[in-house]
XYZ file of C-alpha atoms in Angstrom:
389
model
C -154.801 -117.003 -165.614
C -151.480 -118.636 -164.593
C -150.908 -117.998 -160.880
C -147.246 -117.752 -161.423
C -147.799 -114.555 -163.455
C -150.582 -112.970 -161.487
C -151.702 -112.215 -157.958
C -154.361 -110.751 -155.831
C -153.930 -106.910 -155.352
C -155.903 -104.661 -153.158
C -156.507 -101.105 -154.779
C -157.882 -97.957 -153.362
C -160.368 -96.323 -155.645
C -160.348 -92.419 -155.516
C -160.602 -91.502 -151.909
C -161.249 -94.592 -149.844
C -163.326 -97.141 -152.011
C -161.412 -100.421 -151.776
C -161.846 -103.135 -154.406
C -159.780 -106.323 -155.017
C -158.596 -107.237 -158.433
C -156.914 -110.375 -159.925
C -154.425 -108.812 -162.316
C -151.046 -109.644 -163.735
C -148.138 -108.369 -161.334
C -146.711 -106.112 -163.897
C -150.024 -104.293 -164.259
C -149.977 -103.180 -160.687
C -151.998 -99.980 -160.607
C -154.111 -97.451 -158.503
C -157.035 -95.922 -160.292
C -158.061 -92.386 -159.671
C -160.393 -89.910 -161.373
C -157.729 -88.442 -163.565
C -156.251 -91.749 -164.818
C -154.122 -94.671 -163.674
C -151.110 -94.543 -161.193
C -148.771 -97.267 -162.157
C -147.283 -98.477 -158.936
C -144.749 -100.496 -160.626
C -143.138 -97.288 -161.903
C -140.361 -95.728 -159.818
C -141.752 -93.416 -157.352
C -141.162 -89.661 -157.026
C -140.134 -88.272 -153.596
C -140.493 -84.387 -153.116
C -138.310 -82.996 -150.306
C -138.845 -79.747 -148.436
C -136.008 -78.661 -146.072
C -136.269 -77.040 -142.775
C -134.977 -73.815 -141.091
C -131.204 -72.879 -141.483
C -128.995 -72.528 -144.353
C -129.849 -75.280 -146.991
C -129.919 -75.751 -150.641
C -132.272 -78.260 -152.497
C -129.129 -80.433 -153.200
C -127.703 -80.150 -149.561
C -130.972 -81.416 -148.167
C -131.286 -84.230 -150.727
C -127.734 -85.215 -149.633
C -128.764 -85.389 -146.019
C -132.019 -87.459 -146.773
C -129.993 -89.916 -148.908
C -127.133 -90.323 -146.631
C -129.521 -90.898 -143.625
C -131.529 -93.477 -145.551
C -128.264 -95.469 -146.816
C -126.794 -95.315 -143.273
C -130.056 -96.969 -142.068
C -130.047 -99.569 -144.879
C -126.436 -100.429 -144.214
C -127.201 -101.739 -140.829
C -129.194 -104.554 -142.102
C -127.506 -107.570 -143.489
C -128.582 -108.164 -147.215
C -129.549 -104.496 -147.736
C -126.177 -102.841 -147.630
C -125.610 -102.773 -151.358
C -129.047 -101.072 -151.858
C -128.811 -97.460 -152.633
C -131.983 -95.405 -151.597
C -131.345 -92.958 -154.485
C -131.652 -95.933 -156.949
C -135.165 -96.752 -155.576
C -136.658 -93.335 -155.943
C -136.446 -90.225 -158.283
C -135.826 -87.404 -155.688
C -137.008 -83.777 -156.294
C -135.805 -81.490 -153.645
C -137.494 -78.160 -153.590
C -135.429 -75.440 -151.962
C -136.644 -71.986 -150.871
C -133.778 -70.910 -148.533
C -132.368 -68.881 -151.550
C -135.291 -66.352 -150.937
C -134.377 -65.969 -147.213
C -130.658 -65.667 -148.147
C -131.345 -62.665 -150.283
C -132.936 -60.886 -147.464
C -130.141 -61.943 -145.029
C -127.605 -60.463 -147.492
C -129.739 -57.266 -147.662
C -129.749 -56.952 -143.923
C -125.870 -57.559 -143.861
C -125.242 -54.954 -146.568
C -127.685 -52.195 -145.086
C -126.813 -52.947 -141.489
C -130.618 -53.722 -141.017
C -131.932 -55.798 -138.248
C -134.768 -58.474 -137.713
C -136.962 -55.746 -136.175
C -136.633 -53.317 -139.104
C -137.740 -56.293 -141.420
C -140.684 -57.064 -139.283
C -141.740 -53.303 -139.166
C -141.390 -53.193 -142.970
C -142.897 -56.549 -144.020
C -145.159 -57.733 -141.382
C -148.431 -55.805 -141.067
C -149.603 -55.129 -137.554
C -146.322 -55.597 -135.739
C -146.443 -52.235 -133.957
C -146.794 -53.227 -130.339
C -143.940 -51.473 -128.560
C -143.464 -54.370 -126.203
C -142.929 -56.829 -128.975
C -140.508 -54.548 -130.919
C -138.555 -54.175 -127.680
C -138.654 -57.907 -127.041
C -137.174 -58.369 -130.465
C -134.703 -55.629 -130.006
C -133.458 -57.362 -126.894
C -133.261 -60.666 -128.682
C -131.406 -59.378 -131.841
C -128.808 -57.871 -129.626
C -128.200 -60.970 -127.829
C -127.665 -62.842 -131.110
C -124.468 -60.978 -131.891
C -122.329 -62.881 -134.468
C -124.210 -66.304 -133.725
C -124.704 -67.217 -137.338
C -126.445 -70.497 -136.452
C -129.000 -68.891 -134.193
C -129.430 -66.043 -136.619
C -130.219 -67.940 -139.736
C -132.616 -70.316 -137.960
C -134.521 -67.530 -136.090
C -134.643 -65.137 -139.103
C -136.009 -68.032 -141.383
C -139.019 -68.224 -139.169
C -139.559 -64.462 -138.785
C -139.213 -64.132 -142.565
C -141.759 -66.762 -143.378
C -144.230 -64.749 -141.339
C -143.735 -61.777 -143.578
C -144.672 -61.116 -147.164
C -141.569 -63.073 -148.055
C -143.488 -66.183 -147.023
C -146.087 -65.181 -149.645
C -143.370 -65.223 -152.427
C -141.843 -68.656 -151.079
C -145.318 -70.272 -151.091
C -145.995 -69.105 -154.641
C -142.535 -70.247 -155.890
C -142.849 -73.566 -154.097
C -146.424 -74.138 -155.321
C -145.378 -73.567 -158.945
C -142.683 -76.354 -158.476
C -144.977 -78.718 -156.878
C -147.681 -78.366 -159.605
C -144.881 -78.858 -162.183
C -143.714 -82.070 -160.498
C -147.250 -83.484 -160.215
C -148.352 -82.595 -163.750
C -145.194 -84.157 -165.273
C -145.493 -87.393 -163.127
C -149.298 -87.827 -162.366
C -148.985 -91.519 -163.658
C -146.302 -92.356 -160.879
C -146.647 -92.675 -157.118
C -145.725 -89.250 -155.646
C -144.452 -89.050 -152.023
C -143.613 -86.001 -149.891
C -141.042 -85.623 -147.080
C -140.907 -82.313 -145.211
C -139.052 -81.363 -142.104
C -139.269 -78.627 -139.438
C -140.046 -75.232 -141.157
C -140.534 -77.301 -144.384
C -143.714 -78.878 -142.847
C -145.261 -75.235 -142.676
C -143.967 -74.446 -146.141
C -145.230 -77.604 -147.735
C -148.535 -77.685 -145.730
C -149.302 -74.026 -146.896
C -148.340 -74.625 -150.390
C -150.343 -77.879 -150.840
C -153.402 -76.303 -149.145
C -153.159 -73.327 -151.770
C -152.751 -75.852 -154.613
C -155.493 -78.437 -153.729
C -159.266 -77.827 -153.424
C -162.426 -79.910 -152.766
C -164.334 -77.378 -154.967
C -166.043 -79.046 -158.000
C -164.913 -76.101 -160.138
C -161.246 -75.706 -159.253
C -159.399 -72.499 -160.499
C -157.100 -73.021 -163.459
C -153.942 -73.183 -161.190
C -155.611 -75.439 -158.667
C -155.560 -79.480 -158.457
C -158.677 -81.232 -157.294
C -158.229 -83.539 -154.328
C -159.760 -86.465 -156.013
C -157.570 -86.110 -159.233
C -154.073 -85.862 -158.173
C -153.358 -88.113 -155.085
C -150.069 -87.951 -153.020
C -149.315 -91.632 -152.154
C -147.507 -90.804 -148.870
C -146.760 -87.615 -146.756
C -144.093 -87.664 -144.220
C -143.950 -84.695 -141.890
C -140.965 -84.707 -139.472
C -140.949 -82.263 -136.424
C -144.263 -80.853 -137.766
C -144.471 -77.119 -136.995
C -147.335 -76.371 -139.427
C -149.922 -75.722 -136.723
C -147.470 -73.372 -134.641
C -146.555 -71.445 -137.833
C -150.114 -70.924 -139.059
C -151.085 -69.620 -135.590
C -148.610 -66.798 -136.368
C -149.410 -66.147 -140.063
C -153.203 -66.640 -139.766
C -153.256 -69.174 -142.739
C -155.528 -72.184 -142.387
C -154.493 -74.655 -139.612
C -153.727 -78.268 -140.626
C -156.849 -79.058 -138.740
C -158.881 -77.011 -141.148
C -157.085 -77.642 -144.338
C -157.309 -80.275 -147.228
C -153.779 -81.528 -146.410
C -154.897 -84.825 -144.949
C -156.078 -88.353 -145.960
C -159.584 -89.320 -146.380
C -162.377 -88.087 -148.638
C -161.814 -84.434 -148.134
C -158.042 -84.577 -148.653
C -155.628 -85.954 -151.233
C -153.085 -88.030 -149.391
C -153.271 -91.713 -149.094
C -151.170 -92.291 -146.115
C -150.068 -89.450 -143.636
C -147.085 -89.989 -141.208
C -146.629 -87.564 -138.424
C -143.212 -88.083 -136.799
C -141.816 -86.333 -133.796
C -138.980 -86.987 -131.342
C -140.094 -86.862 -127.572
C -137.149 -84.452 -126.839
C -137.402 -82.322 -129.943
C -138.106 -78.885 -128.502
C -139.904 -77.633 -131.582
C -142.725 -80.256 -131.128
C -143.376 -79.667 -127.411
C -146.911 -78.994 -126.302
C -146.246 -75.309 -125.586
C -145.593 -74.931 -129.278
C -149.045 -76.011 -130.312
C -147.672 -79.049 -131.997
C -149.834 -80.824 -134.554
C -150.967 -83.931 -132.668
C -154.464 -85.252 -133.702
C -156.069 -87.580 -131.426
C -159.103 -88.571 -133.354
C -161.461 -86.377 -131.384
C -161.644 -83.247 -133.251
C -163.349 -84.379 -136.390
C -160.142 -83.909 -138.376
C -160.704 -87.315 -139.929
C -163.277 -89.909 -139.882
C -162.587 -92.795 -137.405
C -161.692 -95.234 -140.060
C -159.448 -92.726 -141.840
C -157.710 -91.865 -138.736
C -157.088 -95.724 -137.811
C -155.991 -96.823 -141.265
C -154.471 -93.676 -143.220
C -152.743 -91.700 -140.456
C -149.848 -92.879 -138.452
C -148.222 -90.840 -135.724
C -144.680 -91.911 -134.742
C -143.029 -90.853 -131.547
C -139.303 -91.578 -131.469
C -137.341 -91.734 -128.059
C -133.835 -92.714 -128.873
C -130.999 -90.009 -128.977
C -128.576 -90.597 -131.555
C -127.369 -86.970 -131.876
C -127.213 -84.165 -129.463
C -129.525 -82.162 -131.871
C -132.812 -84.150 -131.607
C -134.247 -81.984 -134.315
C -131.687 -83.261 -137.000
C -133.601 -84.960 -140.010
C -130.812 -87.768 -140.130
C -131.593 -88.824 -136.493
C -135.311 -89.093 -137.529
C -134.863 -91.047 -140.636
C -132.194 -93.440 -139.199
C -134.358 -94.352 -136.231
C -135.558 -97.995 -136.354
C -138.930 -96.755 -135.263
C -139.247 -94.809 -138.648
C -136.957 -96.475 -141.120
C -138.882 -99.712 -141.601
C -142.159 -97.906 -142.448
C -140.176 -95.427 -144.566
C -138.332 -98.025 -146.732
C -141.531 -100.192 -147.207
C -143.132 -97.204 -148.686
C -140.879 -97.274 -151.656
C -139.660 -100.885 -151.920
C -140.040 -104.232 -149.969
C -137.920 -104.077 -146.750
C -138.566 -107.046 -144.735
C -135.410 -108.243 -143.100
C -135.651 -111.536 -141.092
C -136.442 -111.036 -137.520
C -132.810 -111.782 -136.313
C -131.384 -109.438 -138.970
C -134.011 -106.672 -138.038
C -133.100 -107.053 -134.355
C -129.432 -106.838 -135.051
C -129.817 -103.824 -137.244
C -132.137 -102.087 -134.899
C -129.473 -102.512 -132.147
C -126.895 -100.953 -134.324
C -128.751 -97.559 -134.068
C -126.760 -95.369 -131.651
C -128.607 -94.355 -128.510
C -126.590 -91.940 -126.222
C -128.175 -92.526 -122.866
C -126.162 -89.775 -121.095
C -127.037 -87.182 -123.662
C -130.746 -88.263 -123.388
C -130.860 -87.491 -119.708
C -129.333 -83.997 -120.210
C -131.580 -83.118 -123.097
C -134.528 -84.501 -121.201
C -133.778 -82.246 -118.197
C -133.726 -79.224 -120.623
C -136.829 -80.030 -122.507
C -138.758 -80.609 -119.236
C -137.970 -77.062 -118.400
C -139.249 -75.865 -121.713
C -142.505 -77.783 -121.343
C -143.289 -75.383 -118.324
C -142.945 -72.280 -120.371
C -145.952 -70.287 -121.520
C -145.467 -69.626 -125.252
C -148.174 -67.486 -126.520
C -146.765 -65.284 -129.147
C -143.994 -64.735 -131.761
C -141.326 -63.419 -129.403
C -141.669 -66.280 -126.915
C -141.206 -68.754 -129.807
C -138.126 -66.947 -131.152
C -136.726 -66.658 -127.593
C -137.015 -70.431 -127.274
C -135.346 -70.968 -130.556
C -132.390 -68.836 -129.311
C -132.285 -70.803 -126.087
C -132.272 -74.183 -127.905
C -129.561 -73.072 -130.442
C -127.461 -71.883 -127.497
C -128.003 -75.298 -125.759
C -127.116 -77.384 -128.787
C -124.083 -75.246 -129.164
C -122.967 -75.913 -125.406
C -123.607 -79.604 -125.973
C -121.281 -79.651 -129.180
C -118.555 -77.802 -127.187
C -118.352 -80.380 -124.412
C-alpha cells in the first residue's frame, strides 16, 4: 500500500475497545455495532439553548458568531467559517415556555398559580409565600422573569412535554445521520433538557423499547456541556441525576468524549448549586474512562460582565482549541496561537467586582427551589447593574 495514500489510524470499537488499522485516508471510519461512522463526512452538531428568550435560530447564530469570532483571532484561520465545517441542528424548546408566559400575561396569572396547578406537592405555605414575595419583587423585570419562569416551568408538567418534543427531534436527527459523527452542545438550562432527554432515549437494556436507542449502537462523538446545571435541576424534578444516568462516556454510556465546562465566576455552577463536578471517586466512570474520555474545563477570564454567556465560553482560549479540533484540524503555530489567545478580552476590573459578588453567593445555603430562584433574581439584578454602569 502506497504510504502517500494511506496512514495509520486509531479507532475506538464500540465502547472502549481500541484497535489500529492501516487504511486509506479517504476510508477513515469508526465502527459501532449498528454500522460504520464515516469520520470523513461532515459532522452534525446538535444545539440546546439555555434559559431566557431564545429560538433555535437565535441560539445557532450566537454559537456560530462566537466560534467565528474566536477563529478570527488566529492568523490563517480568519477565512474559515465554522458553519461551513459542520451541519448545525438547533433544537429550540422556548416556544413551549412562551405559550405559558403569554397565558400568564393574558390571564393575569402568576408564577405561584402555575406552580400550584402544574407542580404536584407544592402546597407548603412557606414555599408559596416565598414565591409570592419573589413574584411581587420581579415587577416588570422581563429579563429576570423569563429566566426564572423557564426554570420553574421545566419543573412542572410543561417539562414533561418539552422532554418528549426534544427527544423526538433528537431521535430523528440520529436516525437520519447515524453514519456521520454527531456532536452535542448544550448550555445552562439546556444541559438539563439535553441530559434528561438523552437519558430517556438511550438504554443499556438488551431489549430496548421501540422508541429507545441502545447505548452501543448510536454513539455521540462528543458532548459539550457549558454551565452544567443538570444535577441541580434533577434534584428539583426527581429525575435521575447525571451521576446515575447513561449520559456519559464509557461502556455504560453512549458518549465518546464528554467535555464539562464552567466559569469559576459563573453563579449557576457554584458549589451551593450542586454543580456537576465529578472527581473520579464516586464510581461514575472507570478510572481509565475518567482519565481519557472525560475532560473538565474551568475558565477564569472575564470577557463579558455576564459570566454565564455562551459566547464568552466558546471564545475563551481554554475552550476554543479543543472545541475546534473536535470538528477540524486547528493547530496554529505556537506564536500565532499565543498572539490569538492574547487577543481574547480579559476585563480585570469586572473580574474583581464579580468575584466579590460570587464569593458572597458561595456562602449561601441553597437547599430548595425558592432559594435557587431567589439567587437567580439576585444575579439578574446584579448583571443589570453592571450593564447600567
